[in-house]
Short mmCIF file of C-alpha atoms in Angstrom, two decimals:
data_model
loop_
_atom_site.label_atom_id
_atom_site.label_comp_id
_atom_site.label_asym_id
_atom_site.label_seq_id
_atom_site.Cartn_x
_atom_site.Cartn_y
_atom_site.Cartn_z
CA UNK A 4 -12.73 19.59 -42.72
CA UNK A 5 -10.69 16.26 -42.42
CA UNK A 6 -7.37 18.66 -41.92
CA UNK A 7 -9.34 20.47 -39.24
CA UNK A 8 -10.11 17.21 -37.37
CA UNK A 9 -7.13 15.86 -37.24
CA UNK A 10 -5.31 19.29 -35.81
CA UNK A 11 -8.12 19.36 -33.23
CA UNK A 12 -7.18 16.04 -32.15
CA UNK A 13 -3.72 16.52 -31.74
CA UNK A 14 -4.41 19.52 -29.78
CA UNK A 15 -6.51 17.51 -27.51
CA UNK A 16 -3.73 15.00 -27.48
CA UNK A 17 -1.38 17.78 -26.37
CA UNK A 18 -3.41 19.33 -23.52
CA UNK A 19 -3.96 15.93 -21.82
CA UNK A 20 -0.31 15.40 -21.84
CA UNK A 21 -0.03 18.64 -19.97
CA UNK A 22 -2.72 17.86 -17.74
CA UNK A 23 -1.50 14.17 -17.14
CA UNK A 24 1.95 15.74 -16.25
CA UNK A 25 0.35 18.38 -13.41
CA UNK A 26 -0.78 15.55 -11.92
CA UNK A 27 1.93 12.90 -12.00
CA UNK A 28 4.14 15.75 -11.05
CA UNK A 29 1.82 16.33 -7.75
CA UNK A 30 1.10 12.61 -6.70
CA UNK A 31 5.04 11.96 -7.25
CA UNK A 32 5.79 15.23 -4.43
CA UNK A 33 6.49 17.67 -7.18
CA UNK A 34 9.19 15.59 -8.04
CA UNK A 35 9.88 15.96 -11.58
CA UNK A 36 12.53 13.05 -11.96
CA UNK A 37 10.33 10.07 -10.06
CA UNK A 38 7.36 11.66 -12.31
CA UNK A 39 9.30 11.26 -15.44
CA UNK A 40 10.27 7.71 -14.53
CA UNK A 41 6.24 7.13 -14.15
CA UNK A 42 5.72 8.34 -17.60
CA UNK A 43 8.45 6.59 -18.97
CA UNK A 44 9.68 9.91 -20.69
CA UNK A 45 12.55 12.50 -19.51
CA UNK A 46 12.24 15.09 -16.82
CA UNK A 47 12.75 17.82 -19.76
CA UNK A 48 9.89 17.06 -21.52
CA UNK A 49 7.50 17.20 -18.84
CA UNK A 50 9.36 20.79 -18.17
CA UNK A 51 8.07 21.69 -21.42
CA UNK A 52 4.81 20.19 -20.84
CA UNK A 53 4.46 22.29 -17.82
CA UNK A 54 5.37 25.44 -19.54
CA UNK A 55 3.21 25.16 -22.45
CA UNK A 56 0.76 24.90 -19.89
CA UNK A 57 1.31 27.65 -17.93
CA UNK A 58 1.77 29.47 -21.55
CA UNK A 59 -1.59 28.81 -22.01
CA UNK A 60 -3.25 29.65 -19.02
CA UNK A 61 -1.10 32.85 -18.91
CA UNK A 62 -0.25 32.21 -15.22
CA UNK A 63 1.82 29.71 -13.24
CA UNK A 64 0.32 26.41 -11.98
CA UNK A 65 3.48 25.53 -9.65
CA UNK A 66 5.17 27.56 -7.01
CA UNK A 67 9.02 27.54 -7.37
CA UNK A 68 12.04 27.76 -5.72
CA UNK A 69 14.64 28.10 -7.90
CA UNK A 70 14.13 24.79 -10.57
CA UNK A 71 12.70 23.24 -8.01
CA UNK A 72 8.99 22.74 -7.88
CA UNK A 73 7.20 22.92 -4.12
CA UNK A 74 3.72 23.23 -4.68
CA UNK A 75 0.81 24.22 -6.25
CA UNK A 76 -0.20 27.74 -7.04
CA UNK A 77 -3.81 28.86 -6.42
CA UNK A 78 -4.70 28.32 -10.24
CA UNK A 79 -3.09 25.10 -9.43
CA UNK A 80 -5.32 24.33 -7.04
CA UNK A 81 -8.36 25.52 -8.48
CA UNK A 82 -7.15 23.01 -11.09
CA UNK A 83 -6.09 20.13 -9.68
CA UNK A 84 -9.94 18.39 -8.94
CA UNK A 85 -10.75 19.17 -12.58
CA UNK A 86 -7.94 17.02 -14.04
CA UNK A 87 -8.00 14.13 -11.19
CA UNK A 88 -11.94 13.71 -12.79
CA UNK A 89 -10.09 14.07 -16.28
CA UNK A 90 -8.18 10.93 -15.69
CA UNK A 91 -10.35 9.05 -13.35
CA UNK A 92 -13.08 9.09 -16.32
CA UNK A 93 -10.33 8.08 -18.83
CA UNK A 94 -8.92 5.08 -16.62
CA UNK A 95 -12.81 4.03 -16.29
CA UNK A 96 -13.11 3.80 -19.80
CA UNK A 97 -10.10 1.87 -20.38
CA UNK A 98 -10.61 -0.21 -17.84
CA UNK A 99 -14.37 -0.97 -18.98
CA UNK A 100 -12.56 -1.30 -22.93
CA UNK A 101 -10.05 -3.90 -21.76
CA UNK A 102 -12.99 -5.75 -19.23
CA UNK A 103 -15.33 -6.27 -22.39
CA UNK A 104 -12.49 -7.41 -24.85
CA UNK A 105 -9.81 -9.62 -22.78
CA UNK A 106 -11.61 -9.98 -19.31
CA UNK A 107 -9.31 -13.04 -17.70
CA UNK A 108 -6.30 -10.99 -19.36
CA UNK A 109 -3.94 -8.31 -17.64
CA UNK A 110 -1.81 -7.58 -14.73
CA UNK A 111 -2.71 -7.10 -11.49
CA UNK A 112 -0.30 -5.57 -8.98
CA UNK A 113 -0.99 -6.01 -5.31
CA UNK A 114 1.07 -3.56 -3.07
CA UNK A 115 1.77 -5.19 0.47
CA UNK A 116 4.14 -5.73 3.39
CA UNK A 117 6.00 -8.72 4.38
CA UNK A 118 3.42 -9.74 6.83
CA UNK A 119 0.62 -9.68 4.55
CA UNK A 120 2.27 -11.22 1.57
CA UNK A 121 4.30 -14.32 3.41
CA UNK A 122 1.34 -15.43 6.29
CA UNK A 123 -2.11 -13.83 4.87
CA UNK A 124 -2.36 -14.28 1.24
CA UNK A 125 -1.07 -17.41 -0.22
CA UNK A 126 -4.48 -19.11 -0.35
CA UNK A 127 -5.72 -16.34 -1.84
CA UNK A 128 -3.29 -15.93 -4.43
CA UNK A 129 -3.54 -20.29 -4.45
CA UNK A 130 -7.26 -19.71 -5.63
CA UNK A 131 -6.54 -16.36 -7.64
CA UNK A 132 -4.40 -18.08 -9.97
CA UNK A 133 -6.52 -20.69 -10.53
CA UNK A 134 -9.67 -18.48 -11.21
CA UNK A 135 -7.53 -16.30 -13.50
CA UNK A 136 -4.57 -18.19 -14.89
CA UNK A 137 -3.88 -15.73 -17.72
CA UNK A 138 -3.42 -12.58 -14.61
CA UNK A 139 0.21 -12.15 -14.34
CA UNK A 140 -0.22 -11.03 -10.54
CA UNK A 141 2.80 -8.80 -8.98
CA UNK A 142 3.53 -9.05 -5.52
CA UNK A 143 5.47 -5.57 -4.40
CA UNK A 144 6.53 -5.26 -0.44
CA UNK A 145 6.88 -2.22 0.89
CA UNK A 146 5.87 -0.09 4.32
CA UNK A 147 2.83 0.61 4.51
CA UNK A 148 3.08 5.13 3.67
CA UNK A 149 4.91 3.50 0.69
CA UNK A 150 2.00 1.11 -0.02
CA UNK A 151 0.10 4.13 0.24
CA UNK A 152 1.65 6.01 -2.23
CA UNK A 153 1.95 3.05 -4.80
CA UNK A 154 -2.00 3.34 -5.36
CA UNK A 155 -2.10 6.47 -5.04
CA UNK A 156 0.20 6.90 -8.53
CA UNK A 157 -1.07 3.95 -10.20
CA UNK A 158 2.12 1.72 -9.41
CA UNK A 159 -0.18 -0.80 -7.91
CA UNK A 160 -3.78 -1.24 -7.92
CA UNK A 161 -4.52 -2.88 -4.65
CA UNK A 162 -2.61 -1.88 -1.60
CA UNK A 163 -3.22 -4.08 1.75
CA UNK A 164 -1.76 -2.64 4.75
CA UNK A 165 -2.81 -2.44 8.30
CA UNK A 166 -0.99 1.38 8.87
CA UNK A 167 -1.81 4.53 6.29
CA UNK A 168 -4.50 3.58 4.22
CA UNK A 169 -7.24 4.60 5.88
CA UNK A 170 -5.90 8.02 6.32
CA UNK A 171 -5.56 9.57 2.79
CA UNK A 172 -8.75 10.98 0.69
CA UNK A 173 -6.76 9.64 -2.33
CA UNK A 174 -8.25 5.80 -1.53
CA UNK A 175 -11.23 3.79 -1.02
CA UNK A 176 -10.63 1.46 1.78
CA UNK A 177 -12.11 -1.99 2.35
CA UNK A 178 -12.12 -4.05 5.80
CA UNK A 179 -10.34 -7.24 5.35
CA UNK A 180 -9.46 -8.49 9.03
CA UNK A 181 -8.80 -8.29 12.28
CA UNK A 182 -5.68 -9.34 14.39
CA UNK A 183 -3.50 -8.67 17.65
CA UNK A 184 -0.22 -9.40 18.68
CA UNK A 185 1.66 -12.66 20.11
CA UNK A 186 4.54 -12.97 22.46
CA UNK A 187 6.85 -16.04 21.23
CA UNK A 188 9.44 -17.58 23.82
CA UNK A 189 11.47 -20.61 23.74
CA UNK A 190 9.31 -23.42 24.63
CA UNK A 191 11.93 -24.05 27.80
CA UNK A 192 11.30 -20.60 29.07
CA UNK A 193 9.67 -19.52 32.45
CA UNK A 194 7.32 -17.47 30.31
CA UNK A 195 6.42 -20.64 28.29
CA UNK A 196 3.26 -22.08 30.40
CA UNK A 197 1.65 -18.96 31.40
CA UNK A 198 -1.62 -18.17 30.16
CA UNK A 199 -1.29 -14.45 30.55
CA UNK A 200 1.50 -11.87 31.16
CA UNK A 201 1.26 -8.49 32.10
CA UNK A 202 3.08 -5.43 30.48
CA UNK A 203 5.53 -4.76 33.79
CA UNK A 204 6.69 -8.84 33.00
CA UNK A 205 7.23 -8.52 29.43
CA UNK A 206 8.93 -5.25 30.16
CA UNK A 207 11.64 -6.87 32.59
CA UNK A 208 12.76 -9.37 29.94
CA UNK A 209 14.84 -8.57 26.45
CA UNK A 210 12.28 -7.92 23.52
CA UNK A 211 12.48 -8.70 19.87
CA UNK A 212 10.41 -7.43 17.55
CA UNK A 213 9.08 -4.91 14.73
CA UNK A 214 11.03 -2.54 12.90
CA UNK A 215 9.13 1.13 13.41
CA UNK A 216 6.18 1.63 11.29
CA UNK A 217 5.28 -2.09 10.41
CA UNK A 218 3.03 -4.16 12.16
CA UNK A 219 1.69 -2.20 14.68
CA UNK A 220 4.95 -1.41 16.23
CA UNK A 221 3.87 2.19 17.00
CA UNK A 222 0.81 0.66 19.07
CA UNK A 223 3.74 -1.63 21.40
CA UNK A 224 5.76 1.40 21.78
CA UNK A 225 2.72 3.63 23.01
CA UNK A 226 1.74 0.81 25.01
CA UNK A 227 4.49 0.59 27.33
CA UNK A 228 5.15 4.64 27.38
CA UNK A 229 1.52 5.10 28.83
CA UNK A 230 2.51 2.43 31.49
CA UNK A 231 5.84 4.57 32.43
CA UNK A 232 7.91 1.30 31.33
CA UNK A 233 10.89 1.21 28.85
CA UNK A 234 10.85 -2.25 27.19
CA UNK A 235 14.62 -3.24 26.40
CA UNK A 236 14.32 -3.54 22.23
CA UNK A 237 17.48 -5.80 21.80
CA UNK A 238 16.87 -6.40 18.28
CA UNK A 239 14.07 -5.09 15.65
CA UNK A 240 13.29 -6.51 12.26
CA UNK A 241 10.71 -6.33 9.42
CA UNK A 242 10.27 -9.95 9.08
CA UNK A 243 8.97 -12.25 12.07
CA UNK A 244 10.60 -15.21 10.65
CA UNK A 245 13.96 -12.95 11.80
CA UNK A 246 11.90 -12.45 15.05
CA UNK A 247 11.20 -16.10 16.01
CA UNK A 248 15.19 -17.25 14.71
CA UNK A 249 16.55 -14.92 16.96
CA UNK A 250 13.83 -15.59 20.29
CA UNK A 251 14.45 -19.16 19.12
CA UNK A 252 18.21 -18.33 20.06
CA UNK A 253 17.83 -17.02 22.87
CA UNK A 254 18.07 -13.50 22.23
CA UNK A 255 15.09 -11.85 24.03
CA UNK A 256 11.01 -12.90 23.71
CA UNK A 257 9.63 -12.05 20.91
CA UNK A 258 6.34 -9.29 19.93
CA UNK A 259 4.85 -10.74 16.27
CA UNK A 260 1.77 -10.40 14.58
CA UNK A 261 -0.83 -13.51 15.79
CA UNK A 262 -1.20 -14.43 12.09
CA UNK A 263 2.72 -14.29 11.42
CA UNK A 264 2.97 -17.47 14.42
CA UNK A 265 3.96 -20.73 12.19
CA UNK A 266 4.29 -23.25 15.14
CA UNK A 267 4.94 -25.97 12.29
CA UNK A 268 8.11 -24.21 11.59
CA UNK A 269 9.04 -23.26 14.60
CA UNK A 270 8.86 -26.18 17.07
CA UNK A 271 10.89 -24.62 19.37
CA UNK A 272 8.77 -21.79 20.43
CA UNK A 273 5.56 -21.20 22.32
CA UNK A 274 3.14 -18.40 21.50
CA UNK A 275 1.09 -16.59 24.53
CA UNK A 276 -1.75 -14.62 23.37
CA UNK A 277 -1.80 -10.59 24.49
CA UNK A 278 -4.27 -8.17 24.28
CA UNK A 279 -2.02 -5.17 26.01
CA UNK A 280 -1.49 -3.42 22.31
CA UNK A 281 -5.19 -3.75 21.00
CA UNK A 282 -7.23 -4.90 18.19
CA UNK A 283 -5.50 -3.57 14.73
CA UNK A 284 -7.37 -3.98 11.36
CA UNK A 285 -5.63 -4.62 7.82
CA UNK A 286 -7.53 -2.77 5.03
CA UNK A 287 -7.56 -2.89 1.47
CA UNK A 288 -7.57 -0.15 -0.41
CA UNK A 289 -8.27 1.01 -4.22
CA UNK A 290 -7.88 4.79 -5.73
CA UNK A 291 -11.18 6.77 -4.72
CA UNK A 292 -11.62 8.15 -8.41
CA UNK A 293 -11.42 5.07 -10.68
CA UNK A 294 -12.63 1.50 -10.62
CA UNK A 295 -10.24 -1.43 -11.30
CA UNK A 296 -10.28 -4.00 -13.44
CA UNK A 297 -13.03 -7.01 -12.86
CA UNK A 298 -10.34 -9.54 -11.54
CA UNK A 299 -8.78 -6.71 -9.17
CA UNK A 300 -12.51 -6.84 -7.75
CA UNK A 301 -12.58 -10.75 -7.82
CA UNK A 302 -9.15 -10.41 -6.16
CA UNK A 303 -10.76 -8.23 -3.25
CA UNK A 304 -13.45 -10.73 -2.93
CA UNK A 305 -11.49 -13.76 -2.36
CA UNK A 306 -9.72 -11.64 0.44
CA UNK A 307 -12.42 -11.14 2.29
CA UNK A 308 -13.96 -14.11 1.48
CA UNK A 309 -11.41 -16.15 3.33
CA UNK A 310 -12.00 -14.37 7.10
CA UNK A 311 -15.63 -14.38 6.70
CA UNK A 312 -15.91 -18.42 6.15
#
């Protein structure tokens, strides 16, 4: 009987190895390599993995070209809500395990861009730390799809972002606050003492600002195109710190993020408000299928905490 136990577990063992490896292979784009590098194993075992499986189930779960691995079959698909339960359940259990034995213990990663992580969340890190000093917290910046994806494969367990999150069924999204944009200038600059300036004036001058995809750079671009104006884009970063140095040269005005406006460092520059590229909201968001650990919530709290003051 003990013999028959232990076999049984092992070929429970096996099959959610198999399982675990259909769906790191899908969430990583049926890339078997970046899955591999997930699992911290090699791209040949999850092969085998994969064709045990399909041994198994006496039909393929992937569609193939070649070695290459595109999609997922129909058995795939009929498959694939079964084993994202599978997993959600057993992250919920280890999460609740490691909540009841070492609660103030762990890692927390928080996936974010530049803008978030450099203007929005020291304070809230500030107070984190000192809530939770045994949390070793990881900051990783990325664009937001990227963000996206992080908690989406487990890389990071809170992604903040104002782009992306909201539109994937993979995440649970929480409001954290609102913002618009600011146009910097050199504080000597005919622009510098107006209250307001319309889209046809900005549009006349050189502009500096957002790299495509960050900071609601898609939302200035649309802006101007639905006004029939093409805005000369003389330089465009990721970073407004890069923005300001270079309007504080003399390169162009500048387009940042209201939030991302440090007047303290940048003495030289005046900030007009602007309402042309509309209200944009930065979101928090967790995987739809599996709660996080208690100080990931407290984390999320202390976010929204701060705006709501």
């Amino acid at each position: 009987m003990a013999i028959d136990v232990v076999v049984n577990q092992r070929h429970l063992q096996i099959q959610l190895k198999q399982l675990e490896t259909v769906w790191h292979t899908v969430i990583n784009g049926y890339n078997l390599s970046q899955a591999a590098m997930v699992l911290h194993t090699s791209q040949s075992s999850l092969s085998k993995h994969i064709a045990a499986l399909e041994n198994q189930l006496k039909t393929e779960v992937f569609v193939r070209q070649g070695k290459r691995l595109t999609g997922l079959t129909t058995m795939g698909t009929a498959l694939m809500p079964h084993i994202e339960s599978i997993f959600a359940e057993i992250r919920t259990i280890e999460n609740l395990s490691l909540d009841f034995n070492n609660p103030n213990i762990g890692t927390l990663t928080i996936a974010t861009t530049h803008t978030q992580a450099r203007y929005v969340l020291p304070q809230v890190v500030k107070e984190f730390k000192a809530r939770f000093p045994k949390v070793n917290l990881i900051l990783q910046q990325a664009d937001p799809e990227t963000i996206a994806q992080m908690v989406i494969r487990g890389q990071a367990d809170i992604g903040i972002a104002t782009e992306s999150l909201l539109h994937n069924n993979y995440l649970r999204c929480y409001r954290y606050y609102d913002w618009t944009h600011r146009v910097i200038v050199p504080s000597d600059h005919e622009l510098a003492n107006q209250e307001f300036v319309d889209l046809p004036t900005l549009a006349s001058y050189p502009i500096v600002t957002y790299h495509g995809g960050f900071t609601g750079r898609g939302a200035i671009d649309k802006t101007f195109a639905a006004a029939g104006l093409e805005p000369d884009i003389v330089l465009a970063a990721l970073d407004a710190d890069v923005i300001s140095t270079y309007v504080g040269l003399g390169l162009g005005i500048g387009i940042i993020a209201e939030m991302a406006f440090e007047p303290s460092h940048y003495s030289n520059l005046t900030a007009i408000p602007v309402d042309h590229f509309g209200r944009f909201t930065s979101w928090m968001a967790v995987r739809d299928d599996a709660e996080i650990r208690q100080y990931g919530r407290a984390f999320m709290e202390l976010c929204q905490k701060q705006f709501n003051n």
